[in-house]
Tab-separated table of C-alpha atoms and ligand atoms in Angstrom:
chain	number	residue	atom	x	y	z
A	1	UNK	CA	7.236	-2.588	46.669
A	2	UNK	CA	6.936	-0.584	43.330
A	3	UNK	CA	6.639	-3.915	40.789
A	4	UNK	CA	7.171	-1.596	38.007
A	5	UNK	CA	10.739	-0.207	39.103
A	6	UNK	CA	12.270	-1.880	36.028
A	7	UNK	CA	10.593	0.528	33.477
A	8	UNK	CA	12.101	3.000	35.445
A	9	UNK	CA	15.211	2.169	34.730
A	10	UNK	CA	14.791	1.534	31.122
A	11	UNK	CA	13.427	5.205	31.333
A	12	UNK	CA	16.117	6.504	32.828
A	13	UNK	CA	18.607	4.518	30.249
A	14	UNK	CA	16.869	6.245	27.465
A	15	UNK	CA	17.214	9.366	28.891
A	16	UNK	CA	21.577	8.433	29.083
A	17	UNK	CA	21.679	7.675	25.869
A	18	UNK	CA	19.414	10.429	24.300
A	19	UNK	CA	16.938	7.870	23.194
A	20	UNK	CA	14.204	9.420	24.741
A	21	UNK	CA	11.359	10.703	22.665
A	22	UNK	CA	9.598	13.772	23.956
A	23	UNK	CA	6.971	14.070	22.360
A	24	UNK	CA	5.056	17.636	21.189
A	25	UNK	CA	1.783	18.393	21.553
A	26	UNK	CA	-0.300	20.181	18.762
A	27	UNK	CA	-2.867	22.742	19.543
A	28	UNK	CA	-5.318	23.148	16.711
A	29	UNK	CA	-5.266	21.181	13.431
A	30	UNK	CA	-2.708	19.902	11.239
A	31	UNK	CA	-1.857	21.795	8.282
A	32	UNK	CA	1.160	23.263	6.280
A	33	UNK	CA	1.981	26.315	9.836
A	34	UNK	CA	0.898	24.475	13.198
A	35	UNK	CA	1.059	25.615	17.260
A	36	UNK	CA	2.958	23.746	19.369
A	37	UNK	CA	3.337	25.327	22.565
A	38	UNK	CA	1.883	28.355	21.544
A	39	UNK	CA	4.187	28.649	18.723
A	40	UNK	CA	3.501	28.772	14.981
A	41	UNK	CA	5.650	26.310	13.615
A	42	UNK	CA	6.202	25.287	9.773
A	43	UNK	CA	4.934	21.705	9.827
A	44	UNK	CA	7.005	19.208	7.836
A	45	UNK	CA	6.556	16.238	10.244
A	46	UNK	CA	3.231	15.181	9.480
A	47	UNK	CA	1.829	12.438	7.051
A	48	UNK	CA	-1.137	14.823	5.723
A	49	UNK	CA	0.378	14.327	2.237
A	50	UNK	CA	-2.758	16.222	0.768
A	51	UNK	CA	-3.757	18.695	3.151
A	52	UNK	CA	-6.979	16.254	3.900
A	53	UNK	CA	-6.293	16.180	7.629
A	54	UNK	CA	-8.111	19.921	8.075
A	55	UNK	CA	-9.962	19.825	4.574
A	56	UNK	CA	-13.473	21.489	4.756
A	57	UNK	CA	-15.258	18.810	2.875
A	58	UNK	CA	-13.843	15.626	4.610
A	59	UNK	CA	-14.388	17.722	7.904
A	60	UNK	CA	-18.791	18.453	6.660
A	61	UNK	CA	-19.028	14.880	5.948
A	62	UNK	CA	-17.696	13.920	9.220
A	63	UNK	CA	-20.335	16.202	11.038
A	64	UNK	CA	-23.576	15.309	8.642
A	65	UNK	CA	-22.535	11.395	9.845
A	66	UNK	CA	-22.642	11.977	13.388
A	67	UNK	CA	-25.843	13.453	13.036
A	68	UNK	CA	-27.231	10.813	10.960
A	69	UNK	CA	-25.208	7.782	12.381
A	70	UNK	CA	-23.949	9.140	16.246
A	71	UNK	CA	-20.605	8.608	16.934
A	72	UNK	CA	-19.804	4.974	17.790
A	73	UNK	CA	-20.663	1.597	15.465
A	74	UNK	CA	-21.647	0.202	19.246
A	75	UNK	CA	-20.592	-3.424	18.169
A	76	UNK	CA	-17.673	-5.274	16.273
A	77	UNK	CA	-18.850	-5.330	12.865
A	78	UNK	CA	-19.450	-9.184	12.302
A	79	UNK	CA	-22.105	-8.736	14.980
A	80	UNK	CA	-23.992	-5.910	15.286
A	81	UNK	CA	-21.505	-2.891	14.246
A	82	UNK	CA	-21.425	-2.828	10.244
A	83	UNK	CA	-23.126	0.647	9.434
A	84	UNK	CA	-24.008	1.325	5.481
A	85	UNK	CA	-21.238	3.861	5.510
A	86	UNK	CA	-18.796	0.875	6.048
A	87	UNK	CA	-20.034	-0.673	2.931
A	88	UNK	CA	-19.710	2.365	0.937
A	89	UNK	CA	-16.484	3.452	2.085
A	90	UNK	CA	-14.933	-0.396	0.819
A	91	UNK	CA	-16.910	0.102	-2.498
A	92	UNK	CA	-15.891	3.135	-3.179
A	93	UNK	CA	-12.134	2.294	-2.260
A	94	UNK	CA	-12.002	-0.608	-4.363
A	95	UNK	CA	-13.458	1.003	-7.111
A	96	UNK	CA	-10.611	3.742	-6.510
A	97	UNK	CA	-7.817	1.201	-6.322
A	98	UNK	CA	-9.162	-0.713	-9.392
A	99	UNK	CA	-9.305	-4.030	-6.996
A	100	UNK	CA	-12.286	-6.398	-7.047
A	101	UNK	CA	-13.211	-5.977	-2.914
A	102	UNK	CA	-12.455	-4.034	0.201
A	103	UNK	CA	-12.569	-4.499	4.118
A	104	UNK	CA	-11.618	-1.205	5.932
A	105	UNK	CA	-10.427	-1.585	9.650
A	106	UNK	CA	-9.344	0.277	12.304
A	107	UNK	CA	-6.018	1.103	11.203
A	108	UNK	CA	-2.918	0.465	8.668
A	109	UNK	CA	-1.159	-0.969	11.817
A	110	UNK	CA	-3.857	-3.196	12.018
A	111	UNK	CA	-4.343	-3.655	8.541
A	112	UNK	CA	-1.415	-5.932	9.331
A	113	UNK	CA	-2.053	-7.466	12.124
A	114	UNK	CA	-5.317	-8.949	10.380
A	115	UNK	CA	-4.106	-9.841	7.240
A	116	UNK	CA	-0.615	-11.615	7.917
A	117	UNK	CA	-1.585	-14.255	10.588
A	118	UNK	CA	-4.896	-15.016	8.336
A	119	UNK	CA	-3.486	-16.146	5.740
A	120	UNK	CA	-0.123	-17.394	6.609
A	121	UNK	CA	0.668	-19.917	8.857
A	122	UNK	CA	2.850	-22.776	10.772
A	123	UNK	CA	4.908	-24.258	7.237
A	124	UNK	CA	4.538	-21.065	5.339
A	125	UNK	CA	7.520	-19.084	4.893
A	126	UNK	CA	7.090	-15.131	4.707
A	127	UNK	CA	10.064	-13.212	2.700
A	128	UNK	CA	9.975	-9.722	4.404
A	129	UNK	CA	12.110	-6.391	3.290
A	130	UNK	CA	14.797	-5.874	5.994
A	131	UNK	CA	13.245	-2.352	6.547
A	132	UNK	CA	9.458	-3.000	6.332
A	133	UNK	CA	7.436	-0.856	8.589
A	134	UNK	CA	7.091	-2.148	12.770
A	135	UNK	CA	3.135	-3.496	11.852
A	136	UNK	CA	4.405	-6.012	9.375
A	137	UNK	CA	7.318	-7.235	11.424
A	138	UNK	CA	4.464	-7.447	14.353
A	139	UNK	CA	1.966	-9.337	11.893
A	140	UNK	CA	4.840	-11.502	10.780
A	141	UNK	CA	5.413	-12.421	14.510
A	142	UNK	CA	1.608	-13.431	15.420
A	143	UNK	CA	1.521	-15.451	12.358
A	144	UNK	CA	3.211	-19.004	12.908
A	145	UNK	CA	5.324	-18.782	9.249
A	146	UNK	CA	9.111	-18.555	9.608
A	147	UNK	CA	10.316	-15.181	8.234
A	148	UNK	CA	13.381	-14.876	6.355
A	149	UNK	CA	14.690	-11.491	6.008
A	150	UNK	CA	16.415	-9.952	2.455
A	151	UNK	CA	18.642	-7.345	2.217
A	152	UNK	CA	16.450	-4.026	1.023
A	153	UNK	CA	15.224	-3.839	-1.933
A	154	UNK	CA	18.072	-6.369	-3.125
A	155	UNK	CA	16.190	-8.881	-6.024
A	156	UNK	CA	19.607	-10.883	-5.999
A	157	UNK	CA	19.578	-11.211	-2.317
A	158	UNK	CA	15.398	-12.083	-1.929
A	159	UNK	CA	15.564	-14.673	-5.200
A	160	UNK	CA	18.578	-16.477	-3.587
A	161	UNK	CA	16.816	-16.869	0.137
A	162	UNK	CA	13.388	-18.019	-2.105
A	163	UNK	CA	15.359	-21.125	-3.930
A	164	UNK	CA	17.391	-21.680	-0.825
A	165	UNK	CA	14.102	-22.120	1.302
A	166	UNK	CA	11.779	-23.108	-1.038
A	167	UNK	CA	11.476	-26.773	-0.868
A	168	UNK	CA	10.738	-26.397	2.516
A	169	UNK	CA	7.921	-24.124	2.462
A	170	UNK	CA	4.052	-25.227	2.131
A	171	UNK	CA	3.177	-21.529	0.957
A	172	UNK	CA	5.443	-18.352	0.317
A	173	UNK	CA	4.665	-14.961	0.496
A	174	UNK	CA	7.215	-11.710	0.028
A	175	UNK	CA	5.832	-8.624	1.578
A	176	UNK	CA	6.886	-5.405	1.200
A	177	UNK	CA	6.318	-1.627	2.026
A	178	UNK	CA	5.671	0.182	-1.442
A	179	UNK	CA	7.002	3.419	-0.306
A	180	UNK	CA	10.082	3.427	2.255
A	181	UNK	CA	9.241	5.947	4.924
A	182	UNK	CA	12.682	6.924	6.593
A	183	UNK	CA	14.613	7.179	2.995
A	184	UNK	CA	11.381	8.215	0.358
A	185	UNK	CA	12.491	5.372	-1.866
A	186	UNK	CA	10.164	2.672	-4.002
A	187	UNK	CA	10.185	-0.915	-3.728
A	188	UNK	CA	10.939	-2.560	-7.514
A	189	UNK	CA	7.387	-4.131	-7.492
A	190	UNK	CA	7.667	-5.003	-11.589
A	191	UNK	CA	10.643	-6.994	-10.193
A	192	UNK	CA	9.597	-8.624	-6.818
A	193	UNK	CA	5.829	-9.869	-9.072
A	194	UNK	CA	8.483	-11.590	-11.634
A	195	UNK	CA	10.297	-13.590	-8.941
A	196	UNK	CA	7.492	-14.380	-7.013
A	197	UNK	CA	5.224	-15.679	-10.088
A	198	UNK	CA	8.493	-17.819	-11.423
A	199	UNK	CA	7.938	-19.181	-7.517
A	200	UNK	CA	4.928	-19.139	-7.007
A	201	UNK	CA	5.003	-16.613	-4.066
A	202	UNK	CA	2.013	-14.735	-2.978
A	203	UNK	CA	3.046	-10.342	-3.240
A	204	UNK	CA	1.643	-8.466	-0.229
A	205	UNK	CA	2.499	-4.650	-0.397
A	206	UNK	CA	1.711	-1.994	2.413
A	207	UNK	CA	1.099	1.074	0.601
A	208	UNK	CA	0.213	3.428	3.157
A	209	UNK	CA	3.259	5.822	1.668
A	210	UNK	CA	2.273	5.297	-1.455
A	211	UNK	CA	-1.179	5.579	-1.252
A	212	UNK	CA	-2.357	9.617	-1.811
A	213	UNK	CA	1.078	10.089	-3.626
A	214	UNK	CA	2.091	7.484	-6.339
A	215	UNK	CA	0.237	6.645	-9.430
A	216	UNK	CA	-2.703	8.421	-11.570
A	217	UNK	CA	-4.589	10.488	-8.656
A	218	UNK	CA	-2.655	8.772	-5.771
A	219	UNK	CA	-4.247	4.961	-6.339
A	220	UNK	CA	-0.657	3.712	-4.934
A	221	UNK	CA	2.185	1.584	-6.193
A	222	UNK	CA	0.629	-0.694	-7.752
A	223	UNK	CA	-1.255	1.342	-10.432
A	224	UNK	CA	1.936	3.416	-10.511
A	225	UNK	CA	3.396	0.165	-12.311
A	226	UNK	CA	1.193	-0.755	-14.254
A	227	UNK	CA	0.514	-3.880	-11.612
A	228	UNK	CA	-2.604	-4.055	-11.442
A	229	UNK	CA	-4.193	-7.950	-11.207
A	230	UNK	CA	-1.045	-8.900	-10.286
A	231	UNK	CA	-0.371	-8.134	-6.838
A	232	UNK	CA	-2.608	-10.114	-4.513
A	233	UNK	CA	-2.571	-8.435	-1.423
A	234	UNK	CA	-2.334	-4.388	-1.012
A	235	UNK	CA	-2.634	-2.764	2.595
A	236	UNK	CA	-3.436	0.908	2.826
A	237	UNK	CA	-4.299	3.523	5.008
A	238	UNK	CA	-6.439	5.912	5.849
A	239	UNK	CA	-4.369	7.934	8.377
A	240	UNK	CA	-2.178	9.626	6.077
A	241	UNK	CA	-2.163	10.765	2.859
A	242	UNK	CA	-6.335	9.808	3.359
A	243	UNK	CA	-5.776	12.467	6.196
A	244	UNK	CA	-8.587	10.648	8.376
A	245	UNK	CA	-7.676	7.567	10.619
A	246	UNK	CA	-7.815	4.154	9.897
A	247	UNK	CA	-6.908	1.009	7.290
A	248	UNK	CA	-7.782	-1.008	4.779
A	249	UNK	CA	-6.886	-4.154	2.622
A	250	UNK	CA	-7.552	-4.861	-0.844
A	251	UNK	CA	-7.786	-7.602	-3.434
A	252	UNK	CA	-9.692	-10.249	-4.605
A	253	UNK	CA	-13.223	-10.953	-3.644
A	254	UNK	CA	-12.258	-14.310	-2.313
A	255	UNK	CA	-9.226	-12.572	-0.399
A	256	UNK	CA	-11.920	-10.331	1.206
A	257	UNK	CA	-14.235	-12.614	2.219
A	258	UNK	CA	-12.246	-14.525	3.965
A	259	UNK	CA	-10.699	-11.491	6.193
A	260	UNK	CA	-13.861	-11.041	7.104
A	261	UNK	CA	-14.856	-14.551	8.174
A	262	UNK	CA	-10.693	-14.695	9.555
A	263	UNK	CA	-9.558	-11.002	10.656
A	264	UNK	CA	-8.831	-11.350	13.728
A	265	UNK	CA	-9.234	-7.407	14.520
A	266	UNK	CA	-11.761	-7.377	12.575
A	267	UNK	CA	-13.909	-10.164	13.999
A	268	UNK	CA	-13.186	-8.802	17.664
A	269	UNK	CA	-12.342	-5.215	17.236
A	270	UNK	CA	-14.896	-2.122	16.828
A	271	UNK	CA	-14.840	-1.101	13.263
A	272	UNK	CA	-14.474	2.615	12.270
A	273	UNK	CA	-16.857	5.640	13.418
A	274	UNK	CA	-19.050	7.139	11.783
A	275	UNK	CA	-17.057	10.631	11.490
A	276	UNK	CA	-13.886	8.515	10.257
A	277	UNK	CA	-15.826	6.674	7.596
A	278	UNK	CA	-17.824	9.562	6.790
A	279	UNK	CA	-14.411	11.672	6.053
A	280	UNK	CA	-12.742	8.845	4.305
A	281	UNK	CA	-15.313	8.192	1.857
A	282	UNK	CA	-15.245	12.532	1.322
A	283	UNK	CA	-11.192	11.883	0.405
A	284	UNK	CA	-11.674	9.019	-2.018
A	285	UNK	CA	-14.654	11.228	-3.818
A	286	UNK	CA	-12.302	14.185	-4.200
A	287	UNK	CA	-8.697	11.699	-5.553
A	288	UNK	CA	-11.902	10.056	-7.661
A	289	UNK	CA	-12.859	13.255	-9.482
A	290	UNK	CA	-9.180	15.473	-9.361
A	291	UNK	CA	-5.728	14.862	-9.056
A	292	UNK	CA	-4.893	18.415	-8.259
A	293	UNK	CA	-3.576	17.975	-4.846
A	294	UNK	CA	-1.227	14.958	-5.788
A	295	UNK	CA	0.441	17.474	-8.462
A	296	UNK	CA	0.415	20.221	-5.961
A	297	UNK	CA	2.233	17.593	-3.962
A	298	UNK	CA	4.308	16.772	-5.980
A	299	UNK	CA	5.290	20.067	-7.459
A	300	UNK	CA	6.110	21.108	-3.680
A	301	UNK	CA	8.609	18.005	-3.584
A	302	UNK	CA	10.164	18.920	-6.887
A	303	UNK	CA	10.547	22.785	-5.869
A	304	UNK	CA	12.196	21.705	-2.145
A	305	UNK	CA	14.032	19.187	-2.837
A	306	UNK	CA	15.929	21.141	-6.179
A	307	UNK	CA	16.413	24.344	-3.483
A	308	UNK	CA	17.756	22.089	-1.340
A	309	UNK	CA	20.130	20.262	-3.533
A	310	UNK	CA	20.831	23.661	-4.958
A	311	UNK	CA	22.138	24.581	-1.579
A	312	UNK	CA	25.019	21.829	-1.159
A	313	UNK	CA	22.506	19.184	0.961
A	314	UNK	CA	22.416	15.692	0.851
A	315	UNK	CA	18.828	14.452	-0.211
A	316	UNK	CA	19.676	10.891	-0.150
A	317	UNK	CA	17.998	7.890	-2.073
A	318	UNK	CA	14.404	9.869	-2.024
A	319	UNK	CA	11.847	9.530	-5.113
A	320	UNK	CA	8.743	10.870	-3.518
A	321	UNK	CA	8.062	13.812	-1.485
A	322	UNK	CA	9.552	12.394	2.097
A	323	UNK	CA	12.910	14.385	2.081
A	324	UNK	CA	15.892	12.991	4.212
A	325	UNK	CA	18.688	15.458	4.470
A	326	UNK	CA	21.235	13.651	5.451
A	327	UNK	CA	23.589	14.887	8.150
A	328	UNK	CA	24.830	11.275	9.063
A	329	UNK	CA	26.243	12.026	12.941
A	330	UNK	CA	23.203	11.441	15.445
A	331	UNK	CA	24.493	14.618	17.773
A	332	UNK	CA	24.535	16.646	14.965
A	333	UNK	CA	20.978	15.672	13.308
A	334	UNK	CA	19.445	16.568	17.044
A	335	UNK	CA	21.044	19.636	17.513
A	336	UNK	CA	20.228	20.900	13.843
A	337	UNK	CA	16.061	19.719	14.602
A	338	UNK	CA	16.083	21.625	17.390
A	339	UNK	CA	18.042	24.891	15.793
A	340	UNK	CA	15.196	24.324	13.302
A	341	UNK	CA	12.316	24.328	15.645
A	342	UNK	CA	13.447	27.444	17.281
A	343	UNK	CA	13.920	29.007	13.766
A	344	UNK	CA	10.062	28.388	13.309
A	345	UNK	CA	10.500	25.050	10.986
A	346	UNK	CA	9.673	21.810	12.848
A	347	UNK	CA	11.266	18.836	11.144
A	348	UNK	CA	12.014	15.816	13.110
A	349	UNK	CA	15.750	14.344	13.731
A	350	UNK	CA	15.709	10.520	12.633
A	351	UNK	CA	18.461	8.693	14.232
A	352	UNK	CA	19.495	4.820	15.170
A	353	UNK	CA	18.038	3.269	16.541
A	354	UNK	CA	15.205	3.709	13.820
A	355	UNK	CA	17.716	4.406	11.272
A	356	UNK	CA	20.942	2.417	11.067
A	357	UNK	CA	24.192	4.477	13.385
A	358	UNK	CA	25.725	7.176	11.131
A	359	UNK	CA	22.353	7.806	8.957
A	360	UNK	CA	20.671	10.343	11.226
A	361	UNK	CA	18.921	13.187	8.863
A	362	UNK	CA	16.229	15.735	9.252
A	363	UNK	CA	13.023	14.104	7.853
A	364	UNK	CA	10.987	16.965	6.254
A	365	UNK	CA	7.234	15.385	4.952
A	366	UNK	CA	6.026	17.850	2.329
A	367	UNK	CA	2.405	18.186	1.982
A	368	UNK	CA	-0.006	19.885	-0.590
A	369	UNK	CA	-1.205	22.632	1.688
A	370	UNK	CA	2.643	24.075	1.521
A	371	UNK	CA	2.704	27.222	-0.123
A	372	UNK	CA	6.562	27.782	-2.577
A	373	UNK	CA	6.824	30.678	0.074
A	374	UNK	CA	6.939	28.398	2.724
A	375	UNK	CA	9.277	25.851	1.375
A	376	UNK	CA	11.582	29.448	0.796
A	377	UNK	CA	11.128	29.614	4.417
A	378	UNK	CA	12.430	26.058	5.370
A	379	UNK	CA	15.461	26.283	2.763
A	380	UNK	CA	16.485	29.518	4.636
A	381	UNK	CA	15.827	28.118	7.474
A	382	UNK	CA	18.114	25.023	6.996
A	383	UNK	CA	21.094	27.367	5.434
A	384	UNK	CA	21.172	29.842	8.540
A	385	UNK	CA	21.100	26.937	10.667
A	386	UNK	CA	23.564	25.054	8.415
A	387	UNK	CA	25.704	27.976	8.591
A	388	UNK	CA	25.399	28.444	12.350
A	389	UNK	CA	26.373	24.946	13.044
A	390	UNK	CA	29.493	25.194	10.781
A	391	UNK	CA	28.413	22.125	8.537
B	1	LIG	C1	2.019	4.498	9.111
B	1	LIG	C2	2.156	3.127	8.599
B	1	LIG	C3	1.305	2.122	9.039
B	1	LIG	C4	0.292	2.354	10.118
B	1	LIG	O1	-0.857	2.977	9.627
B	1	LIG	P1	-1.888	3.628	10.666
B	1	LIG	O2	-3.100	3.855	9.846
B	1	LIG	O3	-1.251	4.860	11.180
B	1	LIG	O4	-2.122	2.609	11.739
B	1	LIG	C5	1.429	0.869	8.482
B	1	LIG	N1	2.362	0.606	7.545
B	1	LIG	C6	3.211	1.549	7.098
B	1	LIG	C7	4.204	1.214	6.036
B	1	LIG	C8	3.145	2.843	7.618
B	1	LIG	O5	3.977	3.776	7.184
């Protein structure tokens, strides 16, 4: 008896619907042209905001650690697994993100996972943006807090649900992503810190969109306005615009030192390697001294999306670098990806269910290691294929 027959069928159900995800497999490293199946591809599906990922300075600092350090912390880090490099990868981002203390982790996912159930708990109420990212809405669910959902980004909607529940709540806490990743648009922080100090609501961001690409040499969303102080809890990551792999959380000292007496993932999961923390500390040394790849980025995102507006198509509600172009029918969005990819321009179809039905677009991610010739490229690209499809 095959126990597991039941995932078949939810297999073969995605398959019906045209749900299923096949997924692509990169040979060699990430950067602005990449292989995929032996084919040289323009990438703009990848997260590698500043070209990091494949950087030859993050990439010597990940090779002088193994030598020095080996490649595994061989413990969780609250027993026998906190290397120096930890330590100076959470002072150095701190002292980047203008924040009193650090704890790095394993990931942005988990990031989330640690920091939500910590600190929130059975009587709390957590105020969550309808479209925050899956590791929130997972961290909301292993805390015991009851989560009230507001309409995105709507102030009227999330003060209304605050003085509806608030007599009822022991602690409150509205948590939000600072950088929407399927549209490119930016939480109103200034206004979300106003409603929750009239409350007295904690503010938890997840920046990991932000992070790299907003504010003076990429410090986030938070520095972007002028926020700093004010926002008590801001998650990051180190596995995009970083270009390494991995998260982190900062804030207050006291915030910090709790996490790392509380963290669940962090009091039972491996911490980072060596190579990882190595590379990350080599990408907060190079935002720390120059900003030149966030203008590069954002130059690149400027250029593209103008050409592409220029050319009749429908950028949607962006204001940073990830550019939607709309094509609204789901059929039509996976038809035009895949026209792409055999043009030589890989740029991944979003559709329901991870967008709402009728708001599937091509997401393109611009990076800093795009050359103007090969945004030219991908604007060609999307008018032949445009043209080909009769939109
Ligand atoms: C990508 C992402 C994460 C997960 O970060 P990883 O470092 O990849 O685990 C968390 N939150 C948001 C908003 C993200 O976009």
């Amino acid at each position: 008896m095959n126990k597991l027959a039941f995932l078949q069928r939810e297999l073969e159900s995605l398959h019906k619907e045209n749900l299923f995800n096949v997924i692509r497999t990169i040979e060699g490293p990430q950067g602005a042209w990449i292989t995929v199946n032996g084919r040289e591809v323009l990438n703009l599906c990848s997260n590698n905001y500043l070209g990091f990922a494949n950087d030859i300075e993050l990439k010597e600092a990940s090779k002088k650690a193994v030598d020095k350090y080996g490649v595994g912390p061989g413990a969780v880090r609250s027993i026998a697994g906190t290397q120096k490099l930890h330590l100076e990868l959470e002072k150095k981002l701190a002292a980047f993100k203008h924040a009193e203390a650090c704890i790095a982790l394993q990931g942005g996912f988990i990031a989330n996972l640690s920091v939500i159930p910590a600190i929130t708990g059975e009587g709390d109420i957590i105020f969550s943006d309808e479209l925050n990212h899956a590791s929130i809405i997972d961290g909301c669910r292993l805390s015991k807090a009851k989560v009230v959902r507001y309409a995105h980004n709507d102030m009227a909607d999330l003060r209304q649900k605050i003085i509806k529940n608030k007599d009822s709540a022991v602690r409150m806490m509205i948590i939000t992503d600072g950088v929407f990743s399927m549209d490119g648009d930016i939480a109103p922080l200034p206004d979300i810190v106003d409603i929750a100090d009239k409350h007295g609501a904690i503010v938890m961001v997840d920046d990991a969109h932000g992070e790299g690409v907003l504010g003076d040499s990429g410090r986030g969303i938070v520095n972007y306005f002028g926020l700093e102080g004010k926002v008590e809890i801001e998650v990051g990551t180190l596995s995009k615009a970083f270009g390494v792999m991995g998260g982190y959380i900062t804030g207050s000292r006291i915030l910090i030192d709790f996490l790392k007496q509380k963290g669940r993932p962090f009091l039972f999961g491996t911490g980072l390697t060596p190579a990882d923390t190595a590379a990350s500390i080599a990408a907060v040394d190079i935002l720390s001294r120059s900003d030149t790849s966030v203008k590069k980025l954002w130059d690149n995102a400027e250029y593209f999306q103008k050409r592409l507006k220029e050319a009749g198509f429908d950028t949607g509600s962006t204001e940073t670098p990830i550019t939607p172009v709309m094509l609204h029918d789901e059929k039509t969005s996976s038809v035009f990806s895949r026209e792409l990819f055999n043009a030589g321009v890989f740029a991944q179809s979003i559709a329901y269910p991870t967008v709402p039905m009728g708001k599937a677009r091509i997401r393109c991610m611009l990076s800093a290691s795009h050359g103007k010739e090969d945004l030219d490229f991908a604007v060609d690209k999307f008018i032949s294929v445009a043209s080909k499809l009769d939109l």
